Coordinates of C-alpha atoms in Angstrom, one line a residue:
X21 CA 51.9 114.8 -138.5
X22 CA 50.5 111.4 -138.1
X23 CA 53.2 109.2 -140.2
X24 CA 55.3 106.6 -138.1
X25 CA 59.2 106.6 -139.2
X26 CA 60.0 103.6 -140.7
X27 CA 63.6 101.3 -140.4
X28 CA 65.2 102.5 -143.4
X29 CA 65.0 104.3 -146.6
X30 CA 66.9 105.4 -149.6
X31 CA 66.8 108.7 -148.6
X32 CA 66.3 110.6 -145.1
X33 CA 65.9 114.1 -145.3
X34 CA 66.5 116.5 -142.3
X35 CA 64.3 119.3 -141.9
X36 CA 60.7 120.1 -143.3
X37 CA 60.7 123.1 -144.4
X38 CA 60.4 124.7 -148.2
X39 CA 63.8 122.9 -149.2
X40 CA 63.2 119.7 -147.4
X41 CA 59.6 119.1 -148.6
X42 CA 60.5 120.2 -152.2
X43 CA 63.2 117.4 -152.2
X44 CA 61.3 115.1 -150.9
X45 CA 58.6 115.5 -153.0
X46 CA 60.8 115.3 -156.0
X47 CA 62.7 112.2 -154.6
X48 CA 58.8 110.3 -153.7
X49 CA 58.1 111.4 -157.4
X50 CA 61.2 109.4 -158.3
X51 CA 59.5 106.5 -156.7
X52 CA 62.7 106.3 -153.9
X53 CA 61.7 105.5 -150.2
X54 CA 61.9 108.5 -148.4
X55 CA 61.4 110.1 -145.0
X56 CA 61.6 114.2 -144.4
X57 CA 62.0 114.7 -140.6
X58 CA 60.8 118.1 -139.5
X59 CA 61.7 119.0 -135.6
X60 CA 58.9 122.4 -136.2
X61 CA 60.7 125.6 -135.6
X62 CA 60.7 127.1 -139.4
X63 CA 63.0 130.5 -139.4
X64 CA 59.6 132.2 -141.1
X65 CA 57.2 131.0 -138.6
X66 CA 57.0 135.3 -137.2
X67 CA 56.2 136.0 -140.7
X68 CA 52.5 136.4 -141.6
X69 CA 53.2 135.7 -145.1
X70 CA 55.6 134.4 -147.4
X71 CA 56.5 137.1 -150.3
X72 CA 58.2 136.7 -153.7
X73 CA 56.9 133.2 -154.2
X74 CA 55.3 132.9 -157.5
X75 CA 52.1 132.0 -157.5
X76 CA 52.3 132.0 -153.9
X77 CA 52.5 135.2 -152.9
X78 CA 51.6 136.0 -149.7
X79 CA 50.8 132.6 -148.4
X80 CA 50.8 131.6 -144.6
X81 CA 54.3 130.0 -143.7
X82 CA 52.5 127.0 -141.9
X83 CA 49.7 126.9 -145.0
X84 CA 52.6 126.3 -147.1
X85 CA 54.3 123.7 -145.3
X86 CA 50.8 121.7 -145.1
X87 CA 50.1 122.2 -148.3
X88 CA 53.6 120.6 -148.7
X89 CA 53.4 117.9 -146.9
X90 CA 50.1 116.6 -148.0
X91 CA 51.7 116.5 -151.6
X92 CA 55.1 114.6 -150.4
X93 CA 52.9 112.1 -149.0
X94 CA 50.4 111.7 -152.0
X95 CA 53.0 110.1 -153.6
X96 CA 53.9 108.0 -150.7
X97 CA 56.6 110.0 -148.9
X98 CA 57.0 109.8 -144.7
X99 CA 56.5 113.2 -143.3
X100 CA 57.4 113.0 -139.4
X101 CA 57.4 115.3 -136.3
X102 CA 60.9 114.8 -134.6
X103 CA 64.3 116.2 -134.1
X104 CA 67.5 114.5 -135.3
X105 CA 69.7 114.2 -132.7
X106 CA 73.1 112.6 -134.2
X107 CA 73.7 110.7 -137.3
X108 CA 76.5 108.6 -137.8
X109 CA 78.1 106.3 -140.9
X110 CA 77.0 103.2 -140.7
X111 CA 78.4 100.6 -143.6
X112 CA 77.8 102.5 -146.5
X113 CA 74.8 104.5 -145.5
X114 CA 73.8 106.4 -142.0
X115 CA 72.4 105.5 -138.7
X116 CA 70.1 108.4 -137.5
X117 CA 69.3 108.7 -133.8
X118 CA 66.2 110.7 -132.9
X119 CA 66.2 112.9 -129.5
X120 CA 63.4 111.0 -128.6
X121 CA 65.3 107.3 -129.1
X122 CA 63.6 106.3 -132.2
X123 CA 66.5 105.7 -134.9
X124 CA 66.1 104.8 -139.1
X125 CA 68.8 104.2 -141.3
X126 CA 69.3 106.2 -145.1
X127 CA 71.3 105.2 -147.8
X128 CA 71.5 109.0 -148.3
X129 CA 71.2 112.2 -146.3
X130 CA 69.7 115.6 -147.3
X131 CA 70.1 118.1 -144.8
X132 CA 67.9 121.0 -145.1
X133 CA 68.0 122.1 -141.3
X134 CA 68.3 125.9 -142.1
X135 CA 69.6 128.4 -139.6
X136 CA 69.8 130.3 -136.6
X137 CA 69.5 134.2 -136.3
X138 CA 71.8 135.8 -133.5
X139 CA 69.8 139.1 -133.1
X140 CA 71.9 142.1 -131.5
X141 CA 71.0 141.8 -127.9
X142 CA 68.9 145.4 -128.0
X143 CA 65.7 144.8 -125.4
X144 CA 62.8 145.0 -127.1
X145 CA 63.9 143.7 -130.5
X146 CA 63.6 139.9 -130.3
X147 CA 59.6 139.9 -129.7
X148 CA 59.4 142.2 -132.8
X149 CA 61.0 140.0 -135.2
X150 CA 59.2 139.0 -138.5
X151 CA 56.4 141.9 -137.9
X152 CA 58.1 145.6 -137.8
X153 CA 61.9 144.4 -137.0
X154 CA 62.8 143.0 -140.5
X155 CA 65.9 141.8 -142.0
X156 CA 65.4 141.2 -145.9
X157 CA 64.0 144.4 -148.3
X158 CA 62.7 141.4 -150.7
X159 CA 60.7 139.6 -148.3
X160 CA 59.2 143.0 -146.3
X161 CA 60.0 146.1 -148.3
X162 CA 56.8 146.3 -150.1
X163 CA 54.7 145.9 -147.1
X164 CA 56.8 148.7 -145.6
X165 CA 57.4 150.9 -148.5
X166 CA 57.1 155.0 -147.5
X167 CA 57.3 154.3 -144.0
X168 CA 59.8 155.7 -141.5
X169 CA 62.7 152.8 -141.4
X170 CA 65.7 152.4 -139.4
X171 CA 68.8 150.5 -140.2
X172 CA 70.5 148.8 -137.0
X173 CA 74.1 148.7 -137.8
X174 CA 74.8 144.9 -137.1
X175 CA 77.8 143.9 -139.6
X176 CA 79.9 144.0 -142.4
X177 CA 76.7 144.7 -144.8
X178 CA 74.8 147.3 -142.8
X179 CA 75.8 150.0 -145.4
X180 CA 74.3 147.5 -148.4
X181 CA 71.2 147.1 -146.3
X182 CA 70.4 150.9 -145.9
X183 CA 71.4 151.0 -149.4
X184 CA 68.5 148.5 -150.5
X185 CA 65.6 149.8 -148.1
X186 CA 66.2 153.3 -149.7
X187 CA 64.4 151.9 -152.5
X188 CA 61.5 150.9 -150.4
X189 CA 61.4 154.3 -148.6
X190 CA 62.4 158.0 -148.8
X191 CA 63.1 158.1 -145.3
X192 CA 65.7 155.8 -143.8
X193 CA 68.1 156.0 -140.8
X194 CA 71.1 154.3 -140.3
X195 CA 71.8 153.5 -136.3
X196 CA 75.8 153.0 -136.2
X197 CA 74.8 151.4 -132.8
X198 CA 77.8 149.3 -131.6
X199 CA 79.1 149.4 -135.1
X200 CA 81.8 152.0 -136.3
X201 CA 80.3 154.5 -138.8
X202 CA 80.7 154.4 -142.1
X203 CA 84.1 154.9 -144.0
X204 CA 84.3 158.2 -146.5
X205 CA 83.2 156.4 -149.6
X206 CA 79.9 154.5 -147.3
X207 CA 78.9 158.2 -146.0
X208 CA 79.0 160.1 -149.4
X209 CA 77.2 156.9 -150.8
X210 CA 74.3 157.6 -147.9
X211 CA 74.5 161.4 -148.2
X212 CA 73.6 160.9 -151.7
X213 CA 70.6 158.9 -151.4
X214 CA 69.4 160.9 -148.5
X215 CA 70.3 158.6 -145.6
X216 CA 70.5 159.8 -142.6
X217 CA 73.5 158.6 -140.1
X218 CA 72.8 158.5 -136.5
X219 CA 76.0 157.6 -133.6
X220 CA 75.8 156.2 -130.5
X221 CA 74.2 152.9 -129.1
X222 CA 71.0 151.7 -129.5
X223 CA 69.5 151.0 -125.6
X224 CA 65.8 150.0 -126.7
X225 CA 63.3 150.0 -129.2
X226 CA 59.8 152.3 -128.3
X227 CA 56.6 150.0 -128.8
X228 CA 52.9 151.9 -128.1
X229 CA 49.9 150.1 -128.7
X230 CA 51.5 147.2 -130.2
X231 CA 53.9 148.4 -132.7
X232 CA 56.9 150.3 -133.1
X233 CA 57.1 154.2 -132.8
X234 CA 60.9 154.4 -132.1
X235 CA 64.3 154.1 -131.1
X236 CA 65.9 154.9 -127.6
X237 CA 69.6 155.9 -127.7
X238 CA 71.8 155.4 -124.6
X239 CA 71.4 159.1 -124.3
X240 CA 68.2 159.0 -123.7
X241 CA 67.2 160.6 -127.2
X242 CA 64.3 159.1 -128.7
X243 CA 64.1 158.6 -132.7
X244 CA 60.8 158.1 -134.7
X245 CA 60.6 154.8 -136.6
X246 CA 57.8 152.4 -137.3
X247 CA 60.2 150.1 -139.1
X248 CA 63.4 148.3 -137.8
X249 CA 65.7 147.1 -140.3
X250 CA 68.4 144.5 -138.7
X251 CA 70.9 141.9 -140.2
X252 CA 71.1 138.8 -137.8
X253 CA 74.4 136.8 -137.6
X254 CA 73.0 133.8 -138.9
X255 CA 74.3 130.3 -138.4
X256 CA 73.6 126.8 -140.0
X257 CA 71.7 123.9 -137.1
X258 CA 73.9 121.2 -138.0
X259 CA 75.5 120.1 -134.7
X260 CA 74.2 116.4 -135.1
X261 CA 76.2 116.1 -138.3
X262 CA 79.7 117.0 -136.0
X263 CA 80.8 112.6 -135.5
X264 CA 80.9 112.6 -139.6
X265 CA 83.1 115.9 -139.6
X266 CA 80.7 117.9 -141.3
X267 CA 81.4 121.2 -139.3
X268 CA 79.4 125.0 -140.5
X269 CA 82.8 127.1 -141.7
X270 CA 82.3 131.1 -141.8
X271 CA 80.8 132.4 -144.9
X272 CA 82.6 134.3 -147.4
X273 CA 80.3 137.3 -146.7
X274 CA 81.4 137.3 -142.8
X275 CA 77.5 137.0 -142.0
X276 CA 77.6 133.4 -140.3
X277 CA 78.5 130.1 -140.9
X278 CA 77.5 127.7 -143.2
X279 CA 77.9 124.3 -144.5
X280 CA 79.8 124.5 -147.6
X281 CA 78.2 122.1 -151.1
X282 CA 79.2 122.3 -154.6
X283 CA 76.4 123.7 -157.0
X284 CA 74.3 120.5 -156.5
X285 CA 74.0 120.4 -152.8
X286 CA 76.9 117.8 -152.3
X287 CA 79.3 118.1 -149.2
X288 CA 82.6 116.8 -148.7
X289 CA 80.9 114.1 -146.8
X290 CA 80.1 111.5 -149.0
X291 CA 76.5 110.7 -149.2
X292 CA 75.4 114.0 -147.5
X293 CA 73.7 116.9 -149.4
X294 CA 72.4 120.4 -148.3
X295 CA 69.9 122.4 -149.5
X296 CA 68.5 125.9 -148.3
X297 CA 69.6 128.2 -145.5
X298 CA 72.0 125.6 -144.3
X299 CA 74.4 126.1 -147.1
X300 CA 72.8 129.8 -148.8
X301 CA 72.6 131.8 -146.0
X302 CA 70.8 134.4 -148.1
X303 CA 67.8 132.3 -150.2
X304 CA 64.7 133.0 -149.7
X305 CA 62.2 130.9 -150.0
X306 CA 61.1 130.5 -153.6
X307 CA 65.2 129.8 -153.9
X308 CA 65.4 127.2 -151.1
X309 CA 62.5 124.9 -152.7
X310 CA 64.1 125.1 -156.1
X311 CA 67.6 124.3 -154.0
X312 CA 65.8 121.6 -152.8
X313 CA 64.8 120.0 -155.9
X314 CA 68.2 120.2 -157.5
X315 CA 69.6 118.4 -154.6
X316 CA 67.0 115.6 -154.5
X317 CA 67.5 115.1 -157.9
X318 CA 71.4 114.9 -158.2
X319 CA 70.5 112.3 -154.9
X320 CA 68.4 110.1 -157.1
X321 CA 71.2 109.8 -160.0
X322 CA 73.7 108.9 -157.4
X323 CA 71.3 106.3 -156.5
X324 CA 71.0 105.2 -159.3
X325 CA 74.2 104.8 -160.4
X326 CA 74.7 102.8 -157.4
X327 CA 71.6 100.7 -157.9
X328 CA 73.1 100.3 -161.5
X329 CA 76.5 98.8 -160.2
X330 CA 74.9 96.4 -158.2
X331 CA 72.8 95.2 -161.3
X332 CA 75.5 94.5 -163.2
X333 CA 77.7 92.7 -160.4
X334 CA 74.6 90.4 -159.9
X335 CA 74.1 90.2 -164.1
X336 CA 78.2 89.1 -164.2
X337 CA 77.7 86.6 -161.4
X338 CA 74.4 85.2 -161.1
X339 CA 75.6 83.2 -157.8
X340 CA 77.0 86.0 -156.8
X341 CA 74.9 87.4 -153.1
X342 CA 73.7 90.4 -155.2
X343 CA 72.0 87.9 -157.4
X344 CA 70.4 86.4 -154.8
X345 CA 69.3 90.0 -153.6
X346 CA 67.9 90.6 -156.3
X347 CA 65.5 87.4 -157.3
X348 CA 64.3 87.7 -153.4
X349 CA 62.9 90.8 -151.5
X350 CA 64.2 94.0 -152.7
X351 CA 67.3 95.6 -150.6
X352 CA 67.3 99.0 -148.7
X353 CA 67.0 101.2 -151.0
X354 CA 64.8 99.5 -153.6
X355 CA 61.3 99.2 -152.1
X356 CA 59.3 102.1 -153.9
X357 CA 56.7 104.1 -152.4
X358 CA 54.1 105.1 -154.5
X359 CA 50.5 105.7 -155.5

């Protein structure tokens, strides 16, 4: 990425990936000053391919993200390689400090930062992640369908998990692992659907020739998988939004923590919106774009609306300092960027 971040804009967007491109392409479409700030370490970059995306089915993570970026700038938009360090209110925008001491200021924020995955610390597991240790049957159960999966018992929606890769495959294990096995109701519900339950801990996963062929119990007991099925705690990167009290809170579903929005992205922070994994643990891609674009457009209306009440301050008081504003160079927040 070859753009140099500029001193301000209307809107800074943290994060470049399918959420923060989308809204910035909508919000350079809506002719605002915008900058999306991608530090490079997508969730999906494991993945070979992104699934479920219509019309997109399949793509490269990084070929989508170029693809991306080359139409947020067509229309003018900032795409730039860097990692947001802290932000912090600043009059009635934000200051944003770079780790790298460059800084811009935005008259709005959208935060599309995504999230972490905490694995289960099981050797072997980490360097399989995104090829044959999976996490979501819509994103990888047709490219594993009526092969030998396991289920690694993880959290509170191991049970559901099993449950969904069963339509995938006929021949699915659950690993209880760490986790205590399944209440009464959870067991008939597996029994049922032909699930087998395995106890005791998981002490390594069996890789030959490049791929996985198994998993090792702490008893030494090998069972024959070529799949690994495995919810990761996951958990919003939002630490450089802590000095304006914007905090991740535990999600509803006890699988992480999040940053809480209303259905439009906005947080209890005026001026700040989310979009993506940061707020919806669970979307997937095709959701975090259109996320994305819902946000950047509720941003622009805001903006406008404000843009609107500074009009008609200046248009009541034409001596007024908005007046002057507005007959010389256009404030923060006005310069369009365009074709």
């Amino acid at each position: 990425m070859t753009d140099e971040l500029g001193g301000s804009y209307d809107v800074v967007v943290v994060g470049g990936g399918a959420a923060g491109l989308s809204g910035a392409l909508q919000l350079a479409r809506a002719r605002r000053s915008v900058a999306a700030i991608d530090a490079g370490s997508p969730r999906n970059a494991p993945a070979a391919g992104v699934h479920g995306l219509l019309a997109r089915d399949g793509i490269p993570p990084a070929e989508l993200v170029e693809r991306g970026r080359a139409e947020v700038r067509r229309y003018g938009g900032h795409v730039v390689s860097g990692e947001v360090g802290a932000v912090a209110r600043d009059g009635d925008g934000f200051a944003v400090a770079l780790a790298d001491g460059r800084a811009v200021r935005a008259r709005r924020l959208l935060v599309t930062t995504g999230l972490v995955d905490e694995l289960p610390d099981v050797p072997g597991l980490r360097a399989r992640w995104g090829r044959d240790v999976v996490h979501c049957p819509y994103c990888h159960g047709w490219e594993v369908r009526d092969r030998a999966i396991g289920v690694l018992a993880s959290g509170p929606l191991t049970v559901h998990q099993a449950l969904l890769f069963r339509q995938w495959s006929a021949d699915v294990t659950l690993f209880t692992h760490t986790m205590p096995p399944p209440g009464d109701a959870e067991q008939e519900q597996l029994a049922a659907r032909g699930i087998r339950v395995v106890t005791g801990e998981v002490a390594a996963l069996e890789v030959a020739g490049d791929r996985l062929v198994g998993v090792r119990l702490a008893d030494g007991t090998v069972a024959g998988r070529e799949v690994l099925a495995v919810s990761s705690r996951m958990t919003a990167r939002v630490a450089f939004l802590a000095e304006l009290g914007l905090r991740p809170v535990e999600h509803p579903l006890g699988v992480g923590e999040h940053v809480p929005a209303d259905p439009t992205g906005r947080t209890e922070v005026p001026g700040v919106w989310v979009a993506g994994n940061v707020t919806d643990l669970t979307a997937q891609v095709g959701a975090a774009a259109a996320a994305g674009a819902n946000a950047a457009a509720h941003v622009n209306a805001d903006l406008v609306a404000e843009d609107t009440r500074r009009a008609v301050a200046a248009w009541r008081d034409p001596y007024s300092a908005a007046h002057e504003t507005s007959l010389g160079e256009p404030a923060m927040g006005e310069r369009r960027h365009g074709p």
